[in-house]
Amino acid sequence: MRTYLGYITIFLLVPVLTLFIFLSYQEWSSAQSPYRVLDERIPIDSIELAQTSYMTAANGKVISELSDGGKRTYLKLEDIPLFLENLFIVSEDQKFYEHGGVDLSGISRALLINSQHDAIEQGGSTITQQLARNVYLNHDRTYNRKLSELLYAYQLERKKSKSEIMELYLNAIYFSNGAYGIEAASQLYFSKPTQALSKAELAFLAAIPNNPQHYNPLEHFAATKKRQERLLKQMVAEGELERNEYDGLIKSTIRLNLSTTVELYPDYVTYVHQELKNLVASSEGLSKPLQSSDEAVRQQAEAELGKKVEKLLHSGVTIHTALDTKLQTQSKTALQANIGVNDIEGAIVVIQHHTHELVSLIGGKDYKKNSFNRAYQSYRQPGSAIKPLLDYAPYLEETGADINQLVSGASYCSNSYCPRNYSGDSYGMVTLRTAFAQSYNTPAIRLFEKTGIKKSFSYLDAFDFKKITMKDHHISSSIGGFEYGMSPLELTNAYTSFEDGNYQPARAIMKVTDKDGKILYSWKDKSREVWSENTVSKMRKLLHEVTMTGTGRKAYFPTAYIGGKTGTTNDVKDMWFVGQTANYTTGVWIGKDRPANLQAIYARSPHMLIWKDISQTAEQ
């Protein structure tokens, strides 16, 4: 009864509002044009409906749907079946192409029809009013909201064509269960595009928006089907459907084929979200403000970046990534198989070093989306895995030494700092090749000292090690003793420089395109030369020797090229293997989130077995 009284009140208020506008026109004219007032108060030149964005793997497969509480895929009116448009006109607004936004006779007709049914079969609102409500207002049943709805509807009719209004309406209305717009509903309930739906299926979906809760097909299928049949009967009554076709449509079986939200490869997807922020910041000139020492400047930049990313993801973009789904699956399987069901964790990074594409990233053995991602958020001591970058390559670059040159492997002490080789032995004079392959500590320190601390660290400036500071400029860093260390992603990235001497950060995101395929964002990275060709050649031989005769023998398999470096920290709290094959640079880290001794698994060398498993798959 309250609903009917509300309609009657609105029915009476409309002419009063019209009369008020007419009587006030002269006074408005002397001040401002009424249209100008409306345009200032109710600007609706542009309507942008939030749409679902997608993330795809390198093969084009969707790996994540990005939506904020609901799904929507926008369709042009020409891509929506005319039969569906007519269904809504017949059931919701028969004078849609005649009225100016408000239909007084429609309100009267709704009162009459609703009085004959238990549920509200028709609302007095026009399609234009419903669009205004869905886009600008809410669904509160108050007179203020209803009057606002009338003004918005009037503005919509002034600013938009009937076709534009219908297109927006069919993309805006709610179809229950988080589906907004006809295409999202079609995909949700039938797992196919709108254009592939039968007339019976179109009518079934058209039954939902009238009352999305009452006609929720997952909970009230029979009620939805009953309303579908009433809609089709209305189509017959209005001459939009032949009786014999109607008989066939109501007998047509409706079989729901529900789709589920796509959420695959959470480790990688979580990282892509972070990289997207970095990409937008870089492209929009926000990178420097985000790193400002002024907190107010940083906060302002963060707020601006947040708005830009949110707007981007609401616009229906596609984020194209370099993810190799086969490698990602293999990496996860290898990690889980080799470290078991205990508190030992791991992280894996795989980079296609010719293209600088991040093709796989594992943040933990049972990683959940948006949780702590060890591949890029965990900073750990690198152990001997830092020696190629900080000790050997800088020494070879500065001196041009041969890898068979001798260096002392004897005991070392400096100002009470007396590190030992892992075995505890003193080796006398050894070649660089042997010292590197066996990962002796004292020769590495001596090479580091000969190059000089400042000069050695200057080579690390080329890489993106975020937490290396001046506090790390000391002797113990030469064998991995950093204050914070580096992430698996950072260290693996740096090792790509041993492919051709150049460094360019690996990227997960290849490009971001709008719904029409136009590129909105892409990285504009430039490679930086770090090592000479001569140094690269020597380093590749040293890395290869590790896998042939040194500490990385368990990682070896026959292939065009293989090389790498192990890394173990004090008390075996971290185990690393980072290395290259012909096409890929892969890094594996094993440890506990709260650093603790891993001696129990050290002899099995799980980090090398994981690396070998992944690299063999990658090179097949």
mmCIF file with all atom_site columns, N, CA, C and O in Angstrom, residues 216-238:
data_model
loop_
_atom_site.group_PDB
_atom_site.id
_atom_site.type_symbol
_atom_site.label_atom_id
_atom_site.label_alt_id
_atom_site.label_comp_id
_atom_site.label_asym_id
_atom_site.label_entity_id
_atom_site.label_seq_id
_atom_site.pdbx_PDB_ins_code
_atom_site.Cartn_x
_atom_site.Cartn_y
_atom_site.Cartn_z
_atom_site.occupancy
_atom_site.B_iso_or_equiv
_atom_site.pdbx_formal_charge
_atom_site.auth_seq_id
_atom_site.auth_comp_id
_atom_site.auth_asym_id
_atom_site.auth_atom_id
_atom_site.pdbx_PDB_model_num
ATOM 1  N N  . ASN A 1 216 ? 16.345 -13.728 -8.185  1.00 0.00 ? 216 ASN A N  1
ATOM 2  C CA . ASN A 1 216 ? 17.697 -14.301 -8.215  1.00 0.00 ? 216 ASN A CA 1
ATOM 3  C C  . ASN A 1 216 ? 17.579 -15.750 -8.686  1.00 0.00 ? 216 ASN A C  1
ATOM 4  O O  . ASN A 1 216 ? 17.059 -16.608 -7.955  1.00 0.00 ? 216 ASN A O  1
ATOM 5  N N  . PRO A 1 217 ? 18.054 -16.079 -9.876  1.00 0.00 ? 217 PRO A N  1
ATOM 6  C CA . PRO A 1 217 ? 17.846 -17.426 -10.417 1.00 0.00 ? 217 PRO A CA 1
ATOM 7  C C  . PRO A 1 217 ? 18.554 -18.532 -9.646  1.00 0.00 ? 217 PRO A C  1
ATOM 8  O O  . PRO A 1 217 ? 18.193 -19.701 -9.777  1.00 0.00 ? 217 PRO A O  1
ATOM 9  N N  . LEU A 1 218 ? 19.563 -18.175 -8.846  1.00 0.00 ? 218 LEU A N  1
ATOM 10 C CA . LEU A 1 218 ? 20.252 -19.196 -8.073  1.00 0.00 ? 218 LEU A CA 1
ATOM 11 C C  . LEU A 1 218 ? 19.468 -19.591 -6.829  1.00 0.00 ? 218 LEU A C  1
ATOM 12 O O  . LEU A 1 218 ? 19.660 -20.687 -6.279  1.00 0.00 ? 218 LEU A O  1
ATOM 13 N N  . GLU A 1 219 ? 18.574 -18.712 -6.389  1.00 0.00 ? 219 GLU A N  1
ATOM 14 C CA . GLU A 1 219 ? 17.782 -18.991 -5.199  1.00 0.00 ? 219 GLU A CA 1
ATOM 15 C C  . GLU A 1 219 ? 16.295 -19.148 -5.501  1.00 0.00 ? 219 GLU A C  1
ATOM 16 O O  . GLU A 1 219 ? 15.588 -19.859 -4.783  1.00 0.00 ? 219 GLU A O  1
ATOM 17 N N  . HIS A 1 220 ? 15.831 -18.485 -6.539  1.00 0.00 ? 220 HIS A N  1
ATOM 18 C CA . HIS A 1 220 ? 14.399 -18.515 -6.867  1.00 0.00 ? 220 HIS A CA 1
ATOM 19 C C  . HIS A 1 220 ? 14.217 -18.776 -8.362  1.00 0.00 ? 220 HIS A C  1
ATOM 20 O O  . HIS A 1 220 ? 13.620 -17.969 -9.077  1.00 0.00 ? 220 HIS A O  1
ATOM 21 N N  . PHE A 1 221 ? 14.731 -19.886 -8.795  1.00 0.00 ? 221 PHE A N  1
ATOM 22 C CA . PHE A 1 221 ? 14.690 -20.201 -10.227 1.00 0.00 ? 221 PHE A CA 1
ATOM 23 C C  . PHE A 1 221 ? 13.253 -20.226 -10.750 1.00 0.00 ? 221 PHE A C  1
ATOM 24 O O  . PHE A 1 221 ? 12.947 -19.680 -11.822 1.00 0.00 ? 221 PHE A O  1
ATOM 25 N N  . ALA A 1 222 ? 12.350 -20.857 -10.018 1.00 0.00 ? 222 ALA A N  1
ATOM 26 C CA . ALA A 1 222 ? 10.959 -21.002 -10.469 1.00 0.00 ? 222 ALA A CA 1
ATOM 27 C C  . ALA A 1 222 ? 10.296 -19.643 -10.631 1.00 0.00 ? 222 ALA A C  1
ATOM 28 O O  . ALA A 1 222 ? 9.555  -19.412 -11.604 1.00 0.00 ? 222 ALA A O  1
ATOM 29 N N  . ALA A 1 223 ? 10.547 -18.731 -9.701  1.00 0.00 ? 223 ALA A N  1
ATOM 30 C CA . ALA A 1 223 ? 9.958  -17.394 -9.793  1.00 0.00 ? 223 ALA A CA 1
ATOM 31 C C  . ALA A 1 223 ? 10.510 -16.649 -11.008 1.00 0.00 ? 223 ALA A C  1
ATOM 32 O O  . ALA A 1 223 ? 9.768  -15.928 -11.699 1.00 0.00 ? 223 ALA A O  1
ATOM 33 N N  . THR A 1 224 ? 11.794 -16.814 -11.268 1.00 0.00 ? 224 THR A N  1
ATOM 34 C CA . THR A 1 224 ? 12.403 -16.174 -12.438 1.00 0.00 ? 224 THR A CA 1
ATOM 35 C C  . THR A 1 224 ? 11.812 -16.730 -13.726 1.00 0.00 ? 224 THR A C  1
ATOM 36 O O  . THR A 1 224 ? 11.507 -15.985 -14.664 1.00 0.00 ? 224 THR A O  1
ATOM 37 N N  . LYS A 1 225 ? 11.643 -18.040 -13.762 1.00 0.00 ? 225 LYS A N  1
ATOM 38 C CA . LYS A 1 225 ? 11.059 -18.674 -14.955 1.00 0.00 ? 225 LYS A CA 1
ATOM 39 C C  . LYS A 1 225 ? 9.621  -18.218 -15.161 1.00 0.00 ? 225 LYS A C  1
ATOM 40 O O  . LYS A 1 225 ? 9.179  -17.955 -16.303 1.00 0.00 ? 225 LYS A O  1
ATOM 41 N N  . LYS A 1 226 ? 8.879  -18.076 -14.084 1.00 0.00 ? 226 LYS A N  1
ATOM 42 C CA . LYS A 1 226 ? 7.487  -17.636 -14.183 1.00 0.00 ? 226 LYS A CA 1
ATOM 43 C C  . LYS A 1 226 ? 7.409  -16.224 -14.738 1.00 0.00 ? 226 LYS A C  1
ATOM 44 O O  . LYS A 1 226 ? 6.570  -15.921 -15.595 1.00 0.00 ? 226 LYS A O  1
ATOM 45 N N  . ARG A 1 227 ? 8.310  -15.356 -14.254 1.00 0.00 ? 227 ARG A N  1
ATOM 46 C CA . ARG A 1 227 ? 8.307  -13.977 -14.781 1.00 0.00 ? 227 ARG A CA 1
ATOM 47 C C  . ARG A 1 227 ? 8.763  -13.968 -16.234 1.00 0.00 ? 227 ARG A C  1
ATOM 48 O O  . ARG A 1 227 ? 8.267  -13.168 -17.043 1.00 0.00 ? 227 ARG A O  1
ATOM 49 N N  . GLN A 1 228 ? 9.699  -14.825 -16.602 1.00 0.00 ? 228 GLN A N  1
ATOM 50 C CA . GLN A 1 228 ? 10.115 -14.921 -18.008 1.00 0.00 ? 228 GLN A CA 1
ATOM 51 C C  . GLN A 1 228 ? 8.904  -15.188 -18.902 1.00 0.00 ? 228 GLN A C  1
ATOM 52 O O  . GLN A 1 228 ? 8.725  -14.572 -19.958 1.00 0.00 ? 228 GLN A O  1
ATOM 53 N N  . GLU A 1 229 ? 8.058  -16.102 -18.469 1.00 0.00 ? 229 GLU A N  1
ATOM 54 C CA . GLU A 1 229 ? 6.876  -16.458 -19.261 1.00 0.00 ? 229 GLU A CA 1
ATOM 55 C C  . GLU A 1 229 ? 5.897  -15.291 -19.354 1.00 0.00 ? 229 GLU A C  1
ATOM 56 O O  . GLU A 1 229 ? 5.276  -15.067 -20.407 1.00 0.00 ? 229 GLU A O  1
ATOM 57 N N  . ARG A 1 230 ? 5.770  -14.515 -18.261 1.00 0.00 ? 230 ARG A N  1
ATOM 58 C CA . ARG A 1 230 ? 4.886  -13.338 -18.294 1.00 0.00 ? 230 ARG A CA 1
ATOM 59 C C  . ARG A 1 230 ? 5.432  -12.286 -19.253 1.00 0.00 ? 230 ARG A C  1
ATOM 60 O O  . ARG A 1 230 ? 4.675  -11.622 -19.962 1.00 0.00 ? 230 ARG A O  1
ATOM 61 N N  . LEU A 1 231 ? 6.767  -12.115 -19.264 1.00 0.00 ? 231 LEU A N  1
ATOM 62 C CA . LEU A 1 231 ? 7.371  -11.156 -20.189 1.00 0.00 ? 231 LEU A CA 1
ATOM 63 C C  . LEU A 1 231 ? 7.103  -11.552 -21.637 1.00 0.00 ? 231 LEU A C  1
ATOM 64 O O  . LEU A 1 231 ? 6.774  -10.710 -22.484 1.00 0.00 ? 231 LEU A O  1
ATOM 65 N N  . LEU A 1 232 ? 7.279  -12.826 -21.928 1.00 0.00 ? 232 LEU A N  1
ATOM 66 C CA . LEU A 1 232 ? 7.037  -13.303 -23.297 1.00 0.00 ? 232 LEU A CA 1
ATOM 67 C C  . LEU A 1 232 ? 5.564  -13.144 -23.675 1.00 0.00 ? 232 LEU A C  1
ATOM 68 O O  . LEU A 1 232 ? 5.239  -12.824 -24.833 1.00 0.00 ? 232 LEU A O  1
ATOM 69 N N  . LYS A 1 233 ? 4.680  -13.329 -22.703 1.00 0.00 ? 233 LYS A N  1
ATOM 70 C CA . LYS A 1 233 ? 3.244  -13.152 -22.968 1.00 0.00 ? 233 LYS A CA 1
ATOM 71 C C  . LYS A 1 233 ? 2.950  -11.686 -23.279 1.00 0.00 ? 233 LYS A C  1
ATOM 72 O O  . LYS A 1 233 ? 2.126  -11.380 -24.157 1.00 0.00 ? 233 LYS A O  1
ATOM 73 N N  . GLN A 1 234 ? 3.636  -10.777 -22.563 1.00 0.00 ? 234 GLN A N  1
ATOM 74 C CA . GLN A 1 234 ? 3.477  -9.348  -22.860 1.00 0.00 ? 234 GLN A CA 1
ATOM 75 C C  . GLN A 1 234 ? 3.950  -9.037  -24.276 1.00 0.00 ? 234 GLN A C  1
ATOM 76 O O  . GLN A 1 234 ? 3.349  -8.210  -24.969 1.00 0.00 ? 234 GLN A O  1
ATOM 77 N N  . MET A 1 235 ? 5.017  -9.678  -24.693 1.00 0.00 ? 235 MET A N  1
ATOM 78 C CA . MET A 1 235 ? 5.532  -9.470  -26.049 1.00 0.00 ? 235 MET A CA 1
ATOM 79 C C  . MET A 1 235 ? 4.490  -9.889  -27.089 1.00 0.00 ? 235 MET A C  1
ATOM 80 O O  . MET A 1 235 ? 4.320  -9.230  -28.125 1.00 0.00 ? 235 MET A O  1
ATOM 81 N N  . VAL A 1 236 ? 3.785  -10.972 -26.823 1.00 0.00 ? 236 VAL A N  1
ATOM 82 C CA . VAL A 1 236 ? 2.713  -11.405 -27.724 1.00 0.00 ? 236 VAL A CA 1
ATOM 83 C C  . VAL A 1 236 ? 1.610  -10.364 -27.748 1.00 0.00 ? 236 VAL A C  1
ATOM 84 O O  . VAL A 1 236 ? 1.110  -9.972  -28.819 1.00 0.00 ? 236 VAL A O  1
ATOM 85 N N  . ALA A 1 237 ? 1.212  -9.883  -26.569 1.00 0.00 ? 237 ALA A N  1
ATOM 86 C CA . ALA A 1 237 ? 0.122  -8.909  -26.462 1.00 0.00 ? 237 ALA A CA 1
ATOM 87 C C  . ALA A 1 237 ? 0.446  -7.612  -27.202 1.00 0.00 ? 237 ALA A C  1
ATOM 88 O O  . ALA A 1 237 ? -0.454 -6.958  -27.748 1.00 0.00 ? 237 ALA A O  1
ATOM 89 N N  . GLU A 1 238 ? 1.714  -7.249  -27.235 1.00 0.00 ? 238 GLU A N  1
ATOM 90 C CA . GLU A 1 238 ? 2.125  -6.009  -27.895 1.00 0.00 ? 238 GLU A CA 1
ATOM 91 C C  . GLU A 1 238 ? 2.512  -6.234  -29.354 1.00 0.00 ? 238 GLU A C  1
ATOM 92 O O  . GLU A 1 238 ? 3.015  -5.314  -30.013 1.00 0.00 ? 238 GLU A O  1
#
